Coordinates of C-alpha atoms and ligand atoms in Angstrom, one line a residue:
M1 CA -0.7 -26.1 16.5
N2 CA -4.4 -25.8 16.1
K3 CA -5.5 -26.6 12.5
H4 CA -7.7 -23.5 12.4
S5 CA -4.9 -21.2 13.2
L6 CA -4.0 -18.6 10.5
L7 CA -0.4 -17.7 10.5
S8 CA 0.5 -17.1 6.8
M9 CA -1.3 -17.0 3.5
Q10 CA 0.5 -20.2 2.8
D11 CA -1.8 -21.9 5.3
L12 CA -4.7 -21.2 2.9
S13 CA -5.4 -23.0 -0.4
V14 CA -6.9 -21.0 -3.3
D15 CA -10.3 -22.6 -2.3
D16 CA -9.8 -21.6 1.3
I17 CA -9.1 -18.0 0.2
F18 CA -12.3 -17.9 -1.9
S19 CA -14.3 -19.4 1.1
I20 CA -13.1 -16.6 3.4
L21 CA -13.9 -13.9 0.7
H22 CA -17.3 -15.5 0.2
D23 CA -18.1 -15.5 3.9
A24 CA -16.8 -11.9 4.2
R25 CA -19.1 -10.7 1.4
L26 CA -22.1 -12.5 3.1
F27 CA -21.2 -10.8 6.4
N28 CA -21.9 -7.6 4.5
N29 CA -25.3 -8.8 3.1
S30 CA -27.6 -11.6 4.3
Y31 CA -25.4 -12.5 7.4
R32 CA -24.9 -9.0 8.7
D33 CA -26.3 -9.8 12.2
W34 CA -25.0 -13.4 12.3
Q35 CA -23.4 -14.4 15.7
F36 CA -21.7 -17.5 17.0
P37 CA -24.3 -20.2 17.8
F38 CA -22.7 -20.9 21.2
Q39 CA -22.3 -18.9 24.4
K40 CA -18.6 -19.1 25.0
A41 CA -16.3 -17.4 22.6
L42 CA -13.7 -15.8 24.7
V43 CA -10.9 -14.2 22.7
A44 CA -7.8 -12.2 23.6
N45 CA -6.0 -9.7 21.4
L46 CA -2.3 -9.7 22.1
F47 CA -0.6 -6.8 20.4
F48 CA 3.1 -6.4 21.1
E49 CA 3.4 -3.7 18.4
P50 CA 1.4 -0.6 17.8
S51 CA -1.8 -1.0 15.7
T52 CA -5.0 0.9 15.1
R53 CA -6.7 -0.8 12.1
T54 CA -5.9 -4.4 12.7
H55 CA -6.4 -4.3 16.5
F56 CA -9.7 -2.5 16.4
S57 CA -11.1 -4.1 13.3
F58 CA -10.5 -7.5 15.0
A59 CA -12.2 -6.1 18.1
S60 CA -15.1 -4.8 16.1
A61 CA -15.5 -8.2 14.2
Q62 CA -15.3 -10.1 17.5
H63 CA -17.9 -8.0 19.2
Q64 CA -20.2 -8.2 16.2
L65 CA -19.9 -12.0 16.4
G66 CA -20.9 -12.0 20.0
C67 CA -17.4 -12.9 21.4
Q68 CA -16.2 -11.8 24.8
V69 CA -13.1 -9.8 24.0
E70 CA -10.1 -8.9 26.1
D71 CA -7.1 -6.7 25.2
F72 CA -3.7 -7.7 26.5
N73 CA -1.3 -4.9 27.3
A74 CA 2.4 -6.1 27.3
E75 CA 3.4 -3.0 29.3
T76 CA 1.2 -4.0 32.3
S77 CA 1.7 -7.7 32.0
S78 CA 4.1 -10.3 33.3
V79 CA 6.1 -9.9 30.1
Q80 CA 7.7 -7.1 32.2
K81 CA 8.9 -9.8 34.7
G82 CA 10.5 -11.8 31.9
E83 CA 7.7 -14.1 30.9
T84 CA 8.2 -15.5 27.4
L85 CA 5.8 -15.3 24.5
Y86 CA 5.1 -19.0 24.7
D87 CA 4.4 -18.9 28.4
T88 CA 2.2 -15.9 28.0
V89 CA 0.1 -17.6 25.2
K90 CA -0.1 -20.9 27.1
T91 CA -1.4 -18.9 30.1
F92 CA -4.3 -17.6 28.0
E93 CA -5.1 -21.2 26.9
A94 CA -4.9 -22.4 30.6
I95 CA -7.2 -19.7 31.9
G96 CA -10.0 -20.4 29.4
Y97 CA -9.5 -18.4 26.3
D98 CA -10.7 -20.0 23.1
A99 CA -8.6 -18.1 20.6
V100 CA -5.9 -15.5 20.5
V101 CA -4.9 -12.8 17.9
I102 CA -1.2 -11.9 18.1
R103 CA 0.9 -9.1 16.5
H104 CA 4.6 -9.3 17.3
P105 CA 7.7 -7.6 15.9
K106 CA 9.6 -10.9 15.6
D107 CA 9.5 -12.6 12.2
A108 CA 7.7 -16.0 12.4
Y109 CA 7.2 -15.6 16.2
F110 CA 4.6 -18.4 15.9
K111 CA 7.4 -21.0 15.4
Y112 CA 7.9 -20.7 19.2
L113 CA 4.2 -21.5 19.8
E114 CA 4.0 -25.1 18.5
G115 CA 2.8 -26.3 21.8
V116 CA -0.3 -24.0 22.0
N117 CA -3.5 -25.8 21.3
I118 CA -6.0 -23.0 20.8
P119 CA -6.2 -21.2 17.4
I120 CA -3.7 -18.4 16.8
I121 CA -4.5 -15.7 14.3
N122 CA -1.4 -13.8 13.1
A123 CA -2.1 -10.1 13.1
G124 CA 1.4 -9.4 11.7
D125 CA 4.9 -10.8 12.4
G126 CA 7.8 -8.5 11.8
A127 CA 8.6 -8.3 8.1
G128 CA 7.1 -11.8 7.6
N129 CA 3.3 -12.1 7.1
H130 CA 0.1 -10.1 7.5
P131 CA -2.5 -12.6 6.3
T132 CA -5.7 -10.7 7.3
Q133 CA -4.3 -7.5 5.7
C134 CA -3.8 -9.6 2.6
L135 CA -7.3 -11.0 2.7
L136 CA -8.9 -7.6 3.0
D137 CA -6.7 -6.4 0.1
L138 CA -7.9 -9.4 -1.9
L139 CA -11.6 -8.6 -1.0
T140 CA -11.1 -5.0 -2.2
I141 CA -9.6 -6.1 -5.5
Y142 CA -12.2 -8.8 -6.0
D143 CA -15.1 -6.3 -5.2
E144 CA -13.6 -4.1 -7.9
F145 CA -12.7 -6.4 -10.7
G146 CA -14.6 -9.7 -9.9
T147 CA -11.5 -11.7 -10.7
F148 CA -7.8 -11.9 -9.9
K149 CA -6.8 -13.4 -13.2
D150 CA -4.5 -11.2 -15.2
I151 CA -5.1 -8.2 -12.9
N152 CA -1.9 -6.1 -13.0
V153 CA -0.8 -5.1 -9.5
V154 CA 2.2 -2.9 -8.6
I155 CA 3.3 -2.7 -5.0
V156 CA 5.3 0.4 -4.4
G157 CA 7.8 1.5 -1.7
D158 CA 9.5 -0.2 1.1
I159 CA 9.3 -3.8 -0.2
L160 CA 12.1 -5.1 1.9
H161 CA 10.5 -4.5 5.3
S162 CA 6.9 -5.1 4.3
R163 CA 4.9 -8.1 5.5
V164 CA 2.0 -6.8 3.4
A165 CA 4.2 -7.0 0.2
A166 CA 5.2 -10.6 1.1
S167 CA 1.7 -11.8 1.9
N168 CA 0.2 -10.2 -1.2
K169 CA 2.9 -11.5 -3.5
D170 CA 2.2 -15.1 -2.4
A171 CA -1.5 -14.9 -2.7
L172 CA -2.0 -12.7 -5.7
E173 CA 0.4 -14.8 -7.8
R174 CA -1.4 -18.0 -6.9
L175 CA -4.7 -16.4 -7.8
G176 CA -3.5 -15.5 -11.3
A177 CA -2.6 -11.8 -10.9
N178 CA 0.5 -10.2 -12.4
V179 CA 2.5 -8.7 -9.6
F180 CA 5.4 -6.3 -9.9
F181 CA 7.3 -4.2 -7.3
S182 CA 8.7 -0.7 -7.5
G183 CA 10.8 1.4 -5.1
P184 CA 14.3 2.3 -4.0
K185 CA 16.9 -0.2 -5.1
E186 CA 18.0 -0.5 -1.4
W187 CA 14.6 -1.9 -0.5
E188 CA 14.2 -4.5 -3.3
R189 CA 13.8 -8.1 -2.3
E190 CA 15.2 -11.1 -4.0
G191 CA 12.7 -12.9 -6.2
Y192 CA 10.4 -9.8 -6.4
P193 CA 10.3 -8.6 -10.0
T194 CA 10.6 -4.8 -10.4
M195 CA 9.1 -2.3 -12.7
D196 CA 9.9 1.4 -13.1
L197 CA 7.2 3.4 -11.3
D198 CA 6.5 5.7 -14.3
K199 CA 5.8 2.7 -16.5
A200 CA 4.0 0.8 -13.7
V201 CA 1.4 3.5 -13.1
E202 CA 0.3 3.2 -16.7
W203 CA 0.4 -0.6 -16.6
A204 CA -1.3 -1.3 -13.3
D205 CA -5.0 -2.0 -12.5
V206 CA -4.0 -1.7 -8.8
V207 CA -1.4 0.7 -7.5
M208 CA -0.7 -0.4 -3.9
M209 CA 1.5 2.1 -2.0
L210 CA 3.5 1.2 1.2
R211 CA 4.6 3.1 4.2
I212 CA 8.4 3.4 4.9
Q213 CA 8.8 1.0 7.9
K214 CA 11.2 3.1 10.0
E215 CA 10.5 0.9 13.0
R216 CA 12.2 -2.0 11.1
G217 CA 15.2 0.0 10.3
A218 CA 14.3 1.5 6.9
T219 CA 16.4 4.6 6.3
L220 CA 17.4 6.2 3.1
D221 CA 19.4 9.4 2.2
L222 CA 17.6 10.3 -1.0
G223 CA 18.9 13.8 -1.7
V224 CA 15.5 14.5 -3.3
D225 CA 12.0 14.2 -1.8
Y226 CA 10.6 10.7 -1.6
L227 CA 7.2 11.6 -3.2
T228 CA 8.8 13.0 -6.4
R229 CA 11.0 10.0 -6.8
Y230 CA 9.1 7.0 -5.5
G231 CA 5.7 8.2 -4.4
L232 CA 2.2 8.5 -6.0
N233 CA 2.0 12.2 -6.8
K234 CA -0.6 14.0 -8.9
E235 CA 1.4 13.7 -12.1
R236 CA 1.6 9.9 -11.9
Y237 CA -2.0 9.8 -10.8
A238 CA -3.0 11.5 -14.0
R239 CA -1.4 8.8 -16.0
M240 CA -3.2 5.9 -14.3
K241 CA -5.8 3.8 -16.2
E242 CA -9.3 5.1 -16.0
H243 CA -10.5 2.1 -14.1
A244 CA -7.4 1.6 -11.9
I245 CA -7.5 1.9 -8.2
I246 CA -5.2 3.1 -5.4
M247 CA -4.7 0.9 -2.3
H248 CA -2.6 1.4 0.9
P249 CA -2.6 -0.8 4.0
A250 CA -2.2 2.3 6.1
P251 CA -1.2 4.1 8.2
F252 CA -0.2 6.4 5.4
N253 CA 2.1 9.4 5.5
R254 CA 0.4 12.1 3.5
G255 CA 2.9 13.9 1.3
I256 CA 5.6 11.2 1.6
E257 CA 4.5 8.0 -0.2
I258 CA 1.2 9.5 -1.4
D259 CA 0.1 13.0 -2.2
G260 CA -2.2 14.0 0.7
D261 CA -5.0 14.9 -1.7
L262 CA -5.0 11.4 -3.3
V263 CA -5.8 9.6 -0.1
E264 CA -9.5 10.2 -0.6
C265 CA -9.6 10.7 -4.3
E266 CA -12.0 8.9 -6.7
K267 CA -9.6 6.1 -7.4
S268 CA -8.7 5.5 -3.8
R269 CA -10.0 2.5 -2.0
I270 CA -8.0 3.0 1.2
F271 CA -10.9 3.5 3.6
K272 CA -12.9 0.8 1.9
Q273 CA -9.9 -1.5 2.6
M274 CA -10.4 -0.7 6.3
S275 CA -14.1 -1.5 6.2
N276 CA -13.4 -4.7 4.3
G277 CA -11.0 -5.6 7.2
V278 CA -13.8 -6.0 9.6
L279 CA -15.6 -8.4 7.2
V280 CA -12.6 -10.6 6.5
R281 CA -11.8 -10.7 10.2
K282 CA -15.3 -11.9 11.0
A283 CA -14.8 -14.6 8.4
V284 CA -11.4 -15.5 9.9
M285 CA -12.7 -15.6 13.4
K286 CA -15.6 -17.9 12.3
R287 CA -13.0 -20.2 10.6
A288 CA -10.9 -20.2 13.8
F289 CA -13.8 -21.6 15.7
G290 CA -14.1 -24.5 13.2
L291 CA -17.3 -23.4 11.6
E292 CA -17.9 -24.3 7.9
P293 CA -18.2 -21.5 5.3
F294 CA -21.8 -20.3 4.7
K295 CA -23.6 -22.3 2.0
D296 CA -25.0 -19.3 0.1
Ligands
LIG301 N1 -2.6 -2.0 8.1 C1 -2.3 -2.2 9.4 O1 -1.8 -3.3 9.8 O2 -2.5 -1.1 10.2 P1 -2.3 -1.1 11.7 O3 -0.8 -1.1 12.0 O4 -2.9 0.2 12.2 O5 -2.9 -2.3 12.4

């Protein structure tokens, strides 16, 4: 496996995380127009699962960096003839691609790609990891509070099926934040400490809502509506701390996990997260090509 691959947040030390956040911030300031200092940067985006934000913010980042970008479509590819993931990715390596971005529904699909030599960037594996989503979440929190130390974060909803919850737990705890989880009992995860939502909205500096991952089998017969029981409604919003913020990886379902009017309210950073996604993906692409972090 190429040493510049990014498969999970566990691939990154705390120093690595801060280097990526530092580069991402500079991409929004003095390095706004920076491009790769070489001609050939041919990248392919292989999405085996639906995506809007991750796919197109990677594409935006890659184009801004001067990469040549190709999108792979599994439906019109030789996957339909039975080609394996490994053989598909080895093919991209053999025909001259310098890096690949992959989203796949299988947890830890990258374990099958040990023999690939070009950098692989994980854009989400099943319920496993979503490292670039985590990095953009970290950038959003860091922009807001200037630290992670003792920041109270509650992650709310379908924890069991969420790769966002998993990646954020790992990174935020290492960075010194206090992380709790809230949601239906059926979707709790072993080792993930829980807090009652009505207490958590008053405790948290960051309220991170999650979508119900129906595509991973999340079903629940609640008997009452989800928003009232487990969602961020206006009554809970009114009890949040003055400086607290709302986050959501999106796509969000207005009126289910979050009141539709709160998506763009004063405390919401949901669309800022998406903008930050382009910045961190520029930094991650730069790292994938083996370039050192910016000096200033
Ligand atoms: N947050 C996220 O991964 O969104 P997409 O599924 O649209 O990429």
